[in-house]
Structures are given as structure tokens and as C-alpha cells.
Tab-separated table of C-alpha atoms in Angstrom:
chain	number	residue	atom	x	y	z
A	1	MET	CA	0.000	0.000	0.000
A	2	ASP	CA	1.485	3.318	-1.082
A	3	GLN	CA	0.970	6.348	1.170
A	4	HIS	CA	0.793	8.612	-1.895
A	5	THR	CA	-2.168	6.728	-3.431
A	6	TYR	CA	-5.592	8.357	-3.071
A	7	LEU	CA	-9.119	7.288	-3.948
A	8	VAL	CA	-11.838	9.674	-5.137
A	9	VAL	CA	-15.365	8.236	-5.172
A	10	MET	CA	-17.932	10.201	-7.189
A	11	ALA	CA	-21.231	9.693	-5.343
A	12	GLY	CA	-23.435	12.635	-6.258
A	13	GLY	CA	-25.635	11.285	-9.062
A	14	ILE	CA	-29.346	10.506	-8.862
A	15	GLY	CA	-29.428	7.435	-11.150
A	16	SER	CA	-32.785	8.260	-12.730
A	17	ARG	CA	-32.663	5.265	-15.112
A	18	PHE	CA	-33.019	3.079	-12.013
A	19	TRP	CA	-36.279	4.734	-10.909
A	20	PRO	CA	-38.326	4.053	-8.798
A	21	PHE	CA	-35.627	2.332	-6.744
A	22	SER	CA	-33.223	5.247	-7.168
A	23	ARG	CA	-34.835	8.472	-5.970
A	24	THR	CA	-33.740	12.059	-5.470
A	25	HIS	CA	-33.743	11.680	-1.684
A	26	HIS	CA	-32.091	8.229	-1.739
A	27	PRO	CA	-30.101	7.486	-4.950
A	28	LYS	CA	-29.000	4.010	-5.967
A	29	GLN	CA	-25.440	4.336	-4.610
A	30	PHE	CA	-26.963	4.185	-1.121
A	31	HIS	CA	-28.976	1.029	-1.867
A	32	ASP	CA	-28.076	-2.643	-1.629
A	33	VAL	CA	-28.761	-3.100	-5.329
A	34	LEU	CA	-27.191	-6.563	-5.621
A	35	GLY	CA	-28.723	-7.991	-2.440
A	36	LEU	CA	-25.312	-8.535	-0.812
A	37	GLY	CA	-25.987	-6.671	2.412
A	38	ARG	CA	-23.798	-3.706	1.371
A	39	SER	CA	-24.728	-0.554	-0.517
A	40	MET	CA	-23.094	0.268	-3.857
A	41	LEU	CA	-21.057	2.986	-2.124
A	42	GLN	CA	-19.853	0.577	0.553
A	43	LEU	CA	-18.937	-2.080	-2.024
A	44	THR	CA	-17.001	0.535	-4.009
A	45	VAL	CA	-14.846	1.479	-1.026
A	46	ASP	CA	-14.511	-2.183	0.030
A	47	ARG	CA	-12.894	-3.201	-3.240
A	48	PHE	CA	-10.046	-0.730	-2.739
A	49	ALA	CA	-8.921	-2.428	0.469
A	50	GLY	CA	-5.135	-2.625	0.380
A	51	ILE	CA	-4.874	-0.126	-2.489
A	52	CYS	CA	-4.709	3.060	-0.429
A	53	PRO	CA	-4.808	4.014	3.267
A	54	PRO	CA	-8.321	4.679	4.656
A	55	GLU	CA	-7.395	8.288	5.415
A	56	ASN	CA	-6.655	8.800	1.691
A	57	ILE	CA	-10.239	8.092	0.608
A	58	PHE	CA	-12.400	11.042	-0.458
A	59	VAL	CA	-16.065	10.924	-1.420
A	60	VAL	CA	-17.496	13.743	-3.528
A	61	THR	CA	-21.258	14.007	-3.222
A	62	ASN	CA	-24.107	16.477	-3.198
A	63	ARG	CA	-24.357	18.343	0.090
A	64	ASP	CA	-27.832	16.863	0.536
A	65	TYR	CA	-26.238	13.397	0.728
A	66	ILE	CA	-23.415	14.108	3.188
A	67	GLU	CA	-25.362	12.579	6.070
A	68	LEU	CA	-26.107	9.469	3.985
A	69	VAL	CA	-22.392	9.090	3.178
A	70	GLN	CA	-21.581	9.384	6.878
A	71	GLN	CA	-24.128	6.680	7.679
A	72	HIS	CA	-22.739	4.307	5.067
A	73	LEU	CA	-19.052	5.089	5.674
A	74	PRO	CA	-18.775	6.032	9.354
A	75	GLU	CA	-15.031	5.331	9.248
A	76	LEU	CA	-14.452	8.462	7.141
A	77	ALA	CA	-13.628	11.736	8.841
A	78	ALA	CA	-15.827	14.724	8.047
A	79	ASN	CA	-13.075	16.339	5.940
A	80	GLN	CA	-12.985	13.242	3.691
A	81	ILE	CA	-16.504	13.960	2.415
A	82	LEU	CA	-16.551	16.782	-0.126
A	83	GLY	CA	-19.975	18.365	-0.601
A	84	GLU	CA	-21.030	19.857	-3.925
A	85	PRO	CA	-23.656	22.623	-3.763
A	86	ILE	CA	-25.093	21.639	-7.168
A	87	GLY	CA	-24.398	18.975	-9.783
A	88	ARG	CA	-22.013	20.123	-12.487
A	89	ASN	CA	-21.091	16.755	-14.059
A	90	THR	CA	-17.741	15.027	-13.555
A	91	ALA	CA	-15.190	17.690	-14.555
A	92	PRO	CA	-15.831	20.151	-11.676
A	93	CYS	CA	-16.224	17.199	-9.297
A	94	ILE	CA	-12.799	15.834	-10.272
A	95	ALA	CA	-11.241	19.305	-10.218
A	96	TYR	CA	-12.506	19.860	-6.657
A	97	ALA	CA	-11.081	16.572	-5.363
A	98	SER	CA	-7.830	16.792	-7.352
A	99	TYR	CA	-6.985	20.329	-6.236
A	100	ARG	CA	-7.795	19.391	-2.631
A	101	ILE	CA	-5.535	16.321	-2.764
A	102	ALA	CA	-2.737	18.147	-4.615
A	103	ARG	CA	-2.563	20.644	-1.740
A	104	LEU	CA	-2.278	17.787	0.760
A	105	ASP	CA	0.295	15.774	-1.190
A	106	PRO	CA	2.114	17.067	-4.299
A	107	GLU	CA	3.231	13.482	-5.052
A	108	ALA	CA	-0.298	12.092	-4.967
A	109	VAL	CA	-1.537	9.498	-7.477
A	110	ILE	CA	-5.320	9.463	-7.692
A	111	VAL	CA	-7.801	6.743	-8.630
A	112	VAL	CA	-11.236	8.121	-9.574
A	113	THR	CA	-14.251	5.813	-9.531
A	114	PRO	CA	-18.035	6.150	-9.699
A	115	ALA	CA	-19.872	4.929	-6.604
A	116	ASP	CA	-22.456	2.794	-8.384
A	117	HIS	CA	-20.523	0.261	-10.456
A	118	ALA	CA	-20.385	-3.485	-9.879
A	119	VAL	CA	-17.261	-5.666	-10.003
A	120	MET	CA	-17.549	-9.442	-9.801
A	121	HIS	CA	-13.842	-10.368	-9.616
A	122	GLU	CA	-12.291	-8.104	-7.015
A	123	GLU	CA	-8.787	-9.568	-6.966
A	124	LYS	CA	-8.480	-9.128	-10.735
A	125	PHE	CA	-9.786	-5.595	-10.245
A	126	ARG	CA	-7.110	-4.799	-7.643
A	127	THR	CA	-4.381	-6.228	-9.886
A	128	THR	CA	-5.592	-4.003	-12.735
A	129	ILE	CA	-5.639	-0.903	-10.529
A	130	ARG	CA	-2.106	-1.598	-9.295
A	131	THR	CA	-0.886	-1.908	-12.880
A	132	ALA	CA	-2.444	1.451	-13.746
A	133	LEU	CA	-0.863	3.023	-10.654
A	134	VAL	CA	2.595	1.882	-11.790
A	135	GLY	CA	2.070	3.634	-15.134
A	136	ALA	CA	0.668	6.821	-13.640
A	137	ARG	CA	3.178	7.188	-10.825
A	138	SER	CA	6.218	8.022	-12.927
A	139	HIS	CA	4.669	9.127	-16.216
A	140	ASN	CA	2.733	12.228	-17.174
A	141	VAL	CA	-0.234	10.274	-18.508
A	142	LEU	CA	-3.978	10.129	-17.995
A	143	ILE	CA	-5.114	6.518	-17.700
A	144	THR	CA	-8.624	5.166	-18.085
A	145	LEU	CA	-9.719	1.572	-17.631
A	146	GLY	CA	-11.337	-0.028	-20.673
A	147	ILE	CA	-13.524	-3.105	-20.367
A	148	GLN	CA	-13.281	-5.942	-22.876
A	149	PRO	CA	-16.724	-5.837	-24.554
A	150	SER	CA	-18.797	-9.002	-24.348
A	151	ARG	CA	-21.529	-7.775	-26.698
A	152	PRO	CA	-22.278	-4.800	-29.007
A	153	ASP	CA	-23.945	-2.776	-26.251
A	154	THR	CA	-25.295	0.622	-27.348
A	155	GLY	CA	-25.542	1.895	-23.779
A	156	TYR	CA	-21.786	2.306	-23.243
A	157	GLY	CA	-19.166	4.643	-24.628
A	158	TYR	CA	-16.292	3.031	-26.572
A	159	ILE	CA	-12.546	3.644	-26.598
A	160	GLN	CA	-10.404	2.851	-29.639
A	161	PHE	CA	-6.767	2.095	-28.846
A	162	ILE	CA	-3.540	1.688	-30.797
A	163	ASP	CA	-0.178	0.147	-29.945
A	164	ASP	CA	2.318	2.938	-29.463
A	165	GLU	CA	5.382	3.638	-27.350
A	166	VAL	CA	5.003	6.216	-24.597
A	167	PRO	CA	6.710	9.426	-25.787
A	168	ALA	CA	9.773	10.574	-23.887
A	169	ARG	CA	7.986	13.820	-22.998
A	170	ASP	CA	5.501	11.808	-20.921
A	171	VAL	CA	8.180	10.236	-18.733
A	172	ARG	CA	8.600	12.315	-15.594
A	173	THR	CA	10.321	11.117	-12.460
A	174	LEU	CA	9.425	12.122	-8.948
A	175	PRO	CA	12.104	13.742	-6.776
A	176	GLY	CA	14.642	11.148	-5.681
A	177	GLN	CA	13.116	8.388	-7.828
A	178	GLU	CA	14.065	6.697	-11.053
A	179	ALA	CA	11.554	6.463	-13.881
A	180	GLY	CA	9.442	3.344	-13.535
A	181	SER	CA	8.797	1.046	-16.455
A	182	PHE	CA	5.642	1.725	-18.424
A	183	PRO	CA	3.300	-1.296	-18.191
A	184	LYS	CA	3.151	-3.075	-21.542
A	185	ALA	CA	-0.583	-3.657	-21.157
A	186	LEU	CA	-1.319	0.071	-21.478
A	187	ARG	CA	-2.438	1.239	-24.921
A	188	ARG	CA	-2.539	4.740	-26.351
A	189	VAL	CA	-6.080	6.001	-26.915
A	190	LYS	CA	-6.989	6.948	-30.467
A	191	THR	CA	-10.675	7.931	-30.195
A	192	PHE	CA	-13.642	8.049	-27.840
A	193	THR	CA	-17.149	7.354	-29.151
A	194	GLU	CA	-20.286	7.984	-27.108
A	195	LYS	CA	-23.049	5.349	-27.194
A	196	PRO	CA	-23.007	4.243	-30.859
A	197	ASN	CA	-25.949	2.777	-32.749
A	198	ALA	CA	-26.290	-1.009	-32.972
A	199	GLU	CA	-24.536	-1.345	-36.341
A	200	LEU	CA	-21.543	0.736	-35.258
A	201	ALA	CA	-21.325	-1.063	-31.913
A	202	GLN	CA	-21.173	-4.393	-33.763
A	203	MET	CA	-18.348	-3.068	-35.960
A	204	PHE	CA	-16.453	-1.872	-32.884
A	205	VAL	CA	-16.688	-5.231	-31.121
A	206	SER	CA	-15.797	-7.200	-34.271
A	207	SER	CA	-12.689	-5.093	-34.920
A	208	GLY	CA	-11.036	-5.982	-31.607
A	209	GLU	CA	-9.753	-2.387	-31.352
A	210	PHE	CA	-12.399	-1.012	-29.013
A	211	LEU	CA	-13.153	-1.248	-25.306
A	212	TRP	CA	-16.059	-0.088	-23.190
A	213	ASN	CA	-15.413	3.166	-21.368
A	214	SER	CA	-15.648	2.317	-17.651
A	215	GLY	CA	-15.386	5.847	-16.258
A	216	LEU	CA	-12.518	4.729	-13.994
A	217	PHE	CA	-9.400	6.927	-14.106
A	218	VAL	CA	-5.865	6.877	-12.698
A	219	TRP	CA	-3.424	9.802	-12.825
A	220	ARG	CA	-0.996	11.865	-10.847
A	221	ALA	CA	-2.507	14.899	-9.145
A	222	ASP	CA	-0.148	17.244	-10.966
A	223	ALA	CA	-0.936	15.564	-14.319
A	224	ILE	CA	-4.685	16.114	-14.061
A	225	VAL	CA	-4.262	19.671	-12.749
A	226	GLN	CA	-2.002	20.367	-15.734
A	227	ALA	CA	-4.669	18.900	-18.029
A	228	PHE	CA	-7.287	21.215	-16.547
A	229	HIS	CA	-5.027	24.185	-17.280
A	230	GLN	CA	-4.584	23.036	-20.864
A	231	TYR	CA	-8.091	21.877	-21.794
A	232	LEU	CA	-10.499	23.372	-19.245
A	233	SER	CA	-8.698	26.588	-18.397
A	234	ASP	CA	-11.887	28.292	-17.190
A	235	ILE	CA	-12.370	25.664	-14.476
A	236	ALA	CA	-8.654	25.667	-13.643
A	237	GLU	CA	-8.756	29.443	-13.223
A	238	VAL	CA	-11.603	29.164	-10.702
A	239	PHE	CA	-9.812	26.545	-8.590
A	240	ASP	CA	-6.400	28.227	-8.898
A	241	GLU	CA	-7.867	31.384	-7.434
A	242	GLY	CA	-9.330	29.673	-4.386
A	243	SER	CA	-7.085	26.641	-3.889
A	244	ALA	CA	-5.568	28.137	-0.725
A	245	GLN	CA	-9.028	27.957	0.862
A	246	LEU	CA	-9.342	24.205	0.321
A	247	GLY	CA	-8.983	22.282	3.558
A	248	THR	CA	-9.769	25.396	5.629
A	249	PRO	CA	-12.998	26.722	7.221
A	250	ALA	CA	-13.426	28.906	4.114
A	251	GLU	CA	-13.703	25.882	1.797
A	252	GLU	CA	-17.498	25.576	1.791
A	253	GLU	CA	-18.040	29.206	0.870
A	254	PHE	CA	-15.391	29.017	-1.855
A	255	ILE	CA	-16.887	25.843	-3.360
A	256	THR	CA	-20.352	27.408	-3.444
A	257	ARG	CA	-18.952	30.301	-5.447
A	258	ALA	CA	-16.715	28.070	-7.589
A	259	TYR	CA	-19.569	25.812	-8.681
A	260	SER	CA	-21.646	28.823	-9.689
A	261	LEU	CA	-18.833	29.701	-12.117
A	262	CYS	CA	-18.112	26.196	-13.471
A	263	ARG	CA	-19.605	24.780	-16.631
A	264	ASN	CA	-21.648	21.587	-16.577
A	265	ILE	CA	-19.213	19.339	-18.439
A	266	SER	CA	-17.882	15.795	-18.187
A	267	ILE	CA	-14.212	14.959	-17.752
A	268	ASP	CA	-14.456	12.759	-20.863
A	269	TYR	CA	-15.615	15.576	-23.120
A	270	GLY	CA	-13.615	18.317	-21.433
A	271	VAL	CA	-10.253	16.577	-21.064
A	272	MET	CA	-9.982	12.934	-22.105
A	273	GLU	CA	-11.225	13.396	-25.686
A	274	LYS	CA	-8.811	16.297	-26.241
A	275	ALA	CA	-5.599	15.303	-24.446
A	276	ASP	CA	-2.767	13.573	-26.325
A	277	ASN	CA	-1.342	11.694	-23.330
A	278	VAL	CA	-4.346	9.431	-22.658
A	279	TYR	CA	-3.822	5.693	-22.263
A	280	VAL	CA	-6.260	2.864	-21.668
A	281	LEU	CA	-5.660	-0.307	-19.696
A	282	PRO	CA	-7.732	-3.205	-21.106
A	283	ALA	CA	-9.456	-5.044	-18.276
A	284	ASP	CA	-11.853	-7.903	-17.666
A	285	PHE	CA	-12.997	-8.216	-14.060
A	286	GLY	CA	-16.755	-8.714	-14.379
A	287	TRP	CA	-17.712	-5.043	-14.610
A	288	SER	CA	-21.077	-3.356	-15.015
A	289	ASP	CA	-22.089	0.250	-14.463
A	290	LEU	CA	-25.478	-0.982	-13.138
A	291	GLY	CA	-27.049	1.994	-14.819
A	292	THR	CA	-30.235	0.238	-15.874
A	293	TRP	CA	-32.616	-2.503	-14.785
A	294	ASP	CA	-31.394	-4.680	-17.640
A	295	SER	CA	-27.821	-4.421	-16.337
A	296	LEU	CA	-29.076	-5.695	-12.977
A	297	HIS	CA	-30.586	-8.672	-14.784
A	298	ARG	CA	-27.212	-9.446	-16.344
A	299	MET	CA	-25.285	-9.101	-13.071
A	300	GLY	CA	-27.740	-10.640	-10.598
A	301	GLN	CA	-28.237	-14.201	-9.387
A	302	HIS	CA	-30.545	-16.057	-11.789
A	303	ASP	CA	-33.093	-18.700	-10.880
A	304	ALA	CA	-33.904	-21.697	-13.073
A	305	ASP	CA	-36.171	-19.535	-15.238
A	306	ASP	CA	-33.607	-16.760	-15.720
A	307	ASN	CA	-35.314	-14.416	-13.275
A	308	VAL	CA	-33.394	-12.130	-10.913
A	309	VAL	CA	-35.385	-11.793	-7.692
A	310	ASP	CA	-34.674	-9.585	-4.678
A	311	GLY	CA	-37.737	-9.603	-2.479
A	312	ASN	CA	-40.428	-11.782	-0.918
A	313	ALA	CA	-41.886	-13.207	-4.113
A	314	LEU	CA	-43.616	-16.261	-5.530
A	315	LEU	CA	-43.317	-16.680	-9.298
A	316	TYR	CA	-45.450	-18.834	-11.595
A	317	ASP	CA	-44.907	-19.291	-15.332
A	318	THR	CA	-42.552	-16.301	-15.214
A	319	ARG	CA	-39.267	-16.017	-17.093
A	320	GLU	CA	-36.419	-13.543	-17.689
A	321	CYS	CA	-37.792	-10.937	-15.278
A	322	VAL	CA	-36.271	-8.598	-12.713
A	323	ILE	CA	-38.258	-8.527	-9.477
A	324	LYS	CA	-37.058	-6.073	-6.825
A	325	THR	CA	-39.559	-5.357	-4.072
A	326	PRO	CA	-39.602	-4.580	-0.324
A	327	PRO	CA	-39.067	-7.643	1.901
A	328	GLU	CA	-42.148	-6.832	4.004
A	329	ARG	CA	-44.479	-7.131	0.969
A	330	LEU	CA	-45.365	-10.491	-0.542
A	331	VAL	CA	-45.443	-10.293	-4.340
A	332	VAL	CA	-47.068	-12.984	-6.491
A	333	VAL	CA	-46.278	-12.867	-10.215
A	334	GLN	CA	-47.819	-15.105	-12.871
A	335	GLY	CA	-47.352	-15.259	-16.614
A	336	LEU	CA	-44.779	-12.523	-17.195
A	337	GLU	CA	-41.826	-12.849	-19.555
A	338	GLY	CA	-39.076	-10.241	-19.832
A	339	TYR	CA	-40.522	-7.686	-17.411
A	340	ILE	CA	-39.276	-5.374	-14.675
A	341	VAL	CA	-41.341	-5.396	-11.484
A	342	ALA	CA	-39.867	-2.852	-9.067
A	343	GLU	CA	-41.335	-1.229	-5.989
A	344	TYR	CA	-39.843	1.304	-3.607
A	345	ASP	CA	-41.230	4.059	-1.400
A	346	ASN	CA	-44.842	3.992	-2.569
A	347	VAL	CA	-44.077	3.602	-6.289
A	348	LEU	CA	-44.563	0.402	-8.289
A	349	LEU	CA	-43.108	0.057	-11.789
A	350	ILE	CA	-44.109	-2.729	-14.200
A	351	CYS	CA	-42.329	-2.388	-17.529
A	352	LYS	CA	-40.996	-4.569	-20.333
A	353	ARG	CA	-37.218	-4.987	-20.074
A	354	THR	CA	-36.960	-4.154	-23.768
A	355	GLU	CA	-38.665	-0.816	-23.078
A	356	GLU	CA	-36.583	0.213	-20.073
A	357	GLN	CA	-35.183	3.237	-21.935
A	358	ARG	CA	-38.640	4.756	-21.387
A	359	VAL	CA	-38.128	4.881	-17.597
A	360	LYS	CA	-36.834	8.459	-17.876
A	361	ASP	CA	-39.970	9.370	-19.857
A	362	PHE	CA	-42.147	7.776	-17.189
A	363	LEU	CA	-40.349	9.796	-14.522
A	364	ALA	CA	-40.823	13.029	-16.473
A	365	ASP	CA	-44.553	12.309	-16.784
A	366	VAL	CA	-44.787	11.499	-13.085
A	367	LYS	CA	-43.212	14.852	-12.196
A	368	SER	CA	-45.550	16.804	-14.470
A	369	LYS	CA	-48.781	14.908	-13.687
A	370	LYS	CA	-48.329	13.632	-10.126
A	371	GLY	CA	-45.961	16.148	-8.539
A	372	THR	CA	-42.424	15.871	-7.242
A	373	GLY	CA	-43.173	13.525	-4.334
A	374	TYR	CA	-42.475	10.442	-6.455
A	375	ASN	CA	-39.169	11.418	-8.095
């Protein structure tokens, strides 16, 4: 375990595609989605055991969720939970955490992860992270983890890679250290593509040159701060001006002002798609972003009829369904095939799995016709 390794967990999203289970007041990262007795946030932190010291873990979340984070991760000190006043996508979130960590430790290497992903093979995951850390520690590179695609999924972004030597300009040693070897498994990124259509996704998978974009990143603190200066200079300017206030009683007031000045922009669009020192590490550790009900069906425990059930349920003549209901309510299902049956907090959803992309439309209609009490 390296004392200069830090973990940043992004835990501020609402997860509206997982409605009604994921709600504004209690998003999916605070739920036991997989039925393992641990929330997605807890499982995320668990899988980094041995990667970094507990005091080097930071969770970035909406200020409304700070108390929830404290409940789920009571081992974290208050200053390890960074509260965002409003959602501004991943670039300001990562800037906030990276500038904060860079002030604490100029030699820091940071792993950034979403709080709501699933990993089935944790030891393989830890091995992959350690490989990425070796590359990031002594090279001026931005590393993302790419997942070997198992199907032409149109719900994921794709990364095209090429075999290329790391340029000499990207090799930078830390004070008193020799340059480490660059892991051979790392590949230079050629292009990013957001959620292609089915035909293009099939071409990507068939070519063998593309990986799914996991949204997991590894880089040195100074490398990502430099990238902000180069590609998102407006955000860098905001955090440069107030960086001395980070870690002090003035931090909250500064962050409120900073977020009012920051654009709503993702780190992928703002930095990763523009930078020329981006590398991807191909990985296969049973990953899913658990962004949809169908992804839960793929990741969950299946019964003999290919159903994934989390609840007190009796099923008859029912196949290929996802049933997720409160344990105190008995649910009897007969004659369904390929459906989602989900209940949480006074909302029941029954929807074809093939139509799950309409969940966001359902939620919009609920807000406009039934009020905000169900969102």
C-alpha cells in the first residue's frame, strides 16, 4: 500500500434510469442493489482495500447526501466527504477533489471511480488498478480503464486504442526516484465514441480495437491539474484562485462560489477526448455500471427460469424478469416474460425490459402529472 495513493469516489448522481428504486432523496449508490448486504457505495470502497490508506479516501457528493455518506461510511472523517452545492457533471467534481488532494500531497496518485458500479472479480480488479498506478506514478499520462466488450452494447461509450510507445515527454520522475517502467498492457487512446448505434457497436466489437469506457481513471494529481489548465482553463482558473481555501474553514463558501462559475461538463468531453497523453488499460474483471434494470438482470443471481429476484416473491410461469420489491411485501407474479417489477417508497413500476429506456420518460410524466413527491 502506497501512502501517496488516493481514492476519489464520485457519489453525487441521482441514477434516474433506475427509478423508482433510485430516488432524489435516496439514490442508488446508497442502496443494496445486488442484495449482498452492502450498498453500492460501501462495495465501491470495500474493493479498494489494500490499495490506499483509509485516510486517503475522499467521497465527492451532493451536500444533501453528506449525512447518507456518513451513515454508510462512518469510518471516514468529516473532511474526507466533499460536498457539492449543485451537480455540475464530472469535470468540476474531479477538479474539486484533485486540487484538494494536490494541496495535501504534491506526489499524490489518484484513482477516480463512480460509486455505483459493480465488479464481480475483485482480486483481478485490484491487480488491474495496481498496474495502472505503476504507469501513472512516474509518467505524465492520464489513464482510463477499458472493459473488454462481451456484446455490441449501445448503452456504453467506446474507446479505440492503438499500440504505441510512450513518448519521452511523458516520462517524468518524482524527486529522488528513477523512472518506472511503463506497463506493456497500457495502450494509447486513439478515439472516444459515445453510445453508438447497434450497427456501429457491432463493428467496434468485431474489430477488436475497441473497449467499453468504464469511467474509472488513474493519474498523478499534478498531471490532471495540468490537463485542466490546458483543456479546461476556465475551471482551472476558478480553482487556482481559491485553492488556498481548500482544507480550511473557508472551503465551503469558496466551493459554493466556484460551482456557480463552473460549466456543466464531463471529464471525458472536457479533457480525455482532447488530451494527447491518454492511455487505456484493457481489463476484464466482471464489470457493469449498473445503470439500468437490464444491467441488474445481467449481473444478478438467476433462478432456473432466468429471473433475478430480490424480495419476498412467488413466481409462476414467469421467465427472464427482474423482481425487486420490499421484503415486508409479498409479491405474487404469474405469466410474465421479460418484465421489470420494481417497488420502492410507494411507487410500483411494471415495464418490459426491452422498453426500459422509457423509464426516464415515465419519470418526467410522473413529475408533471403527479408532482415531485415520487421522483
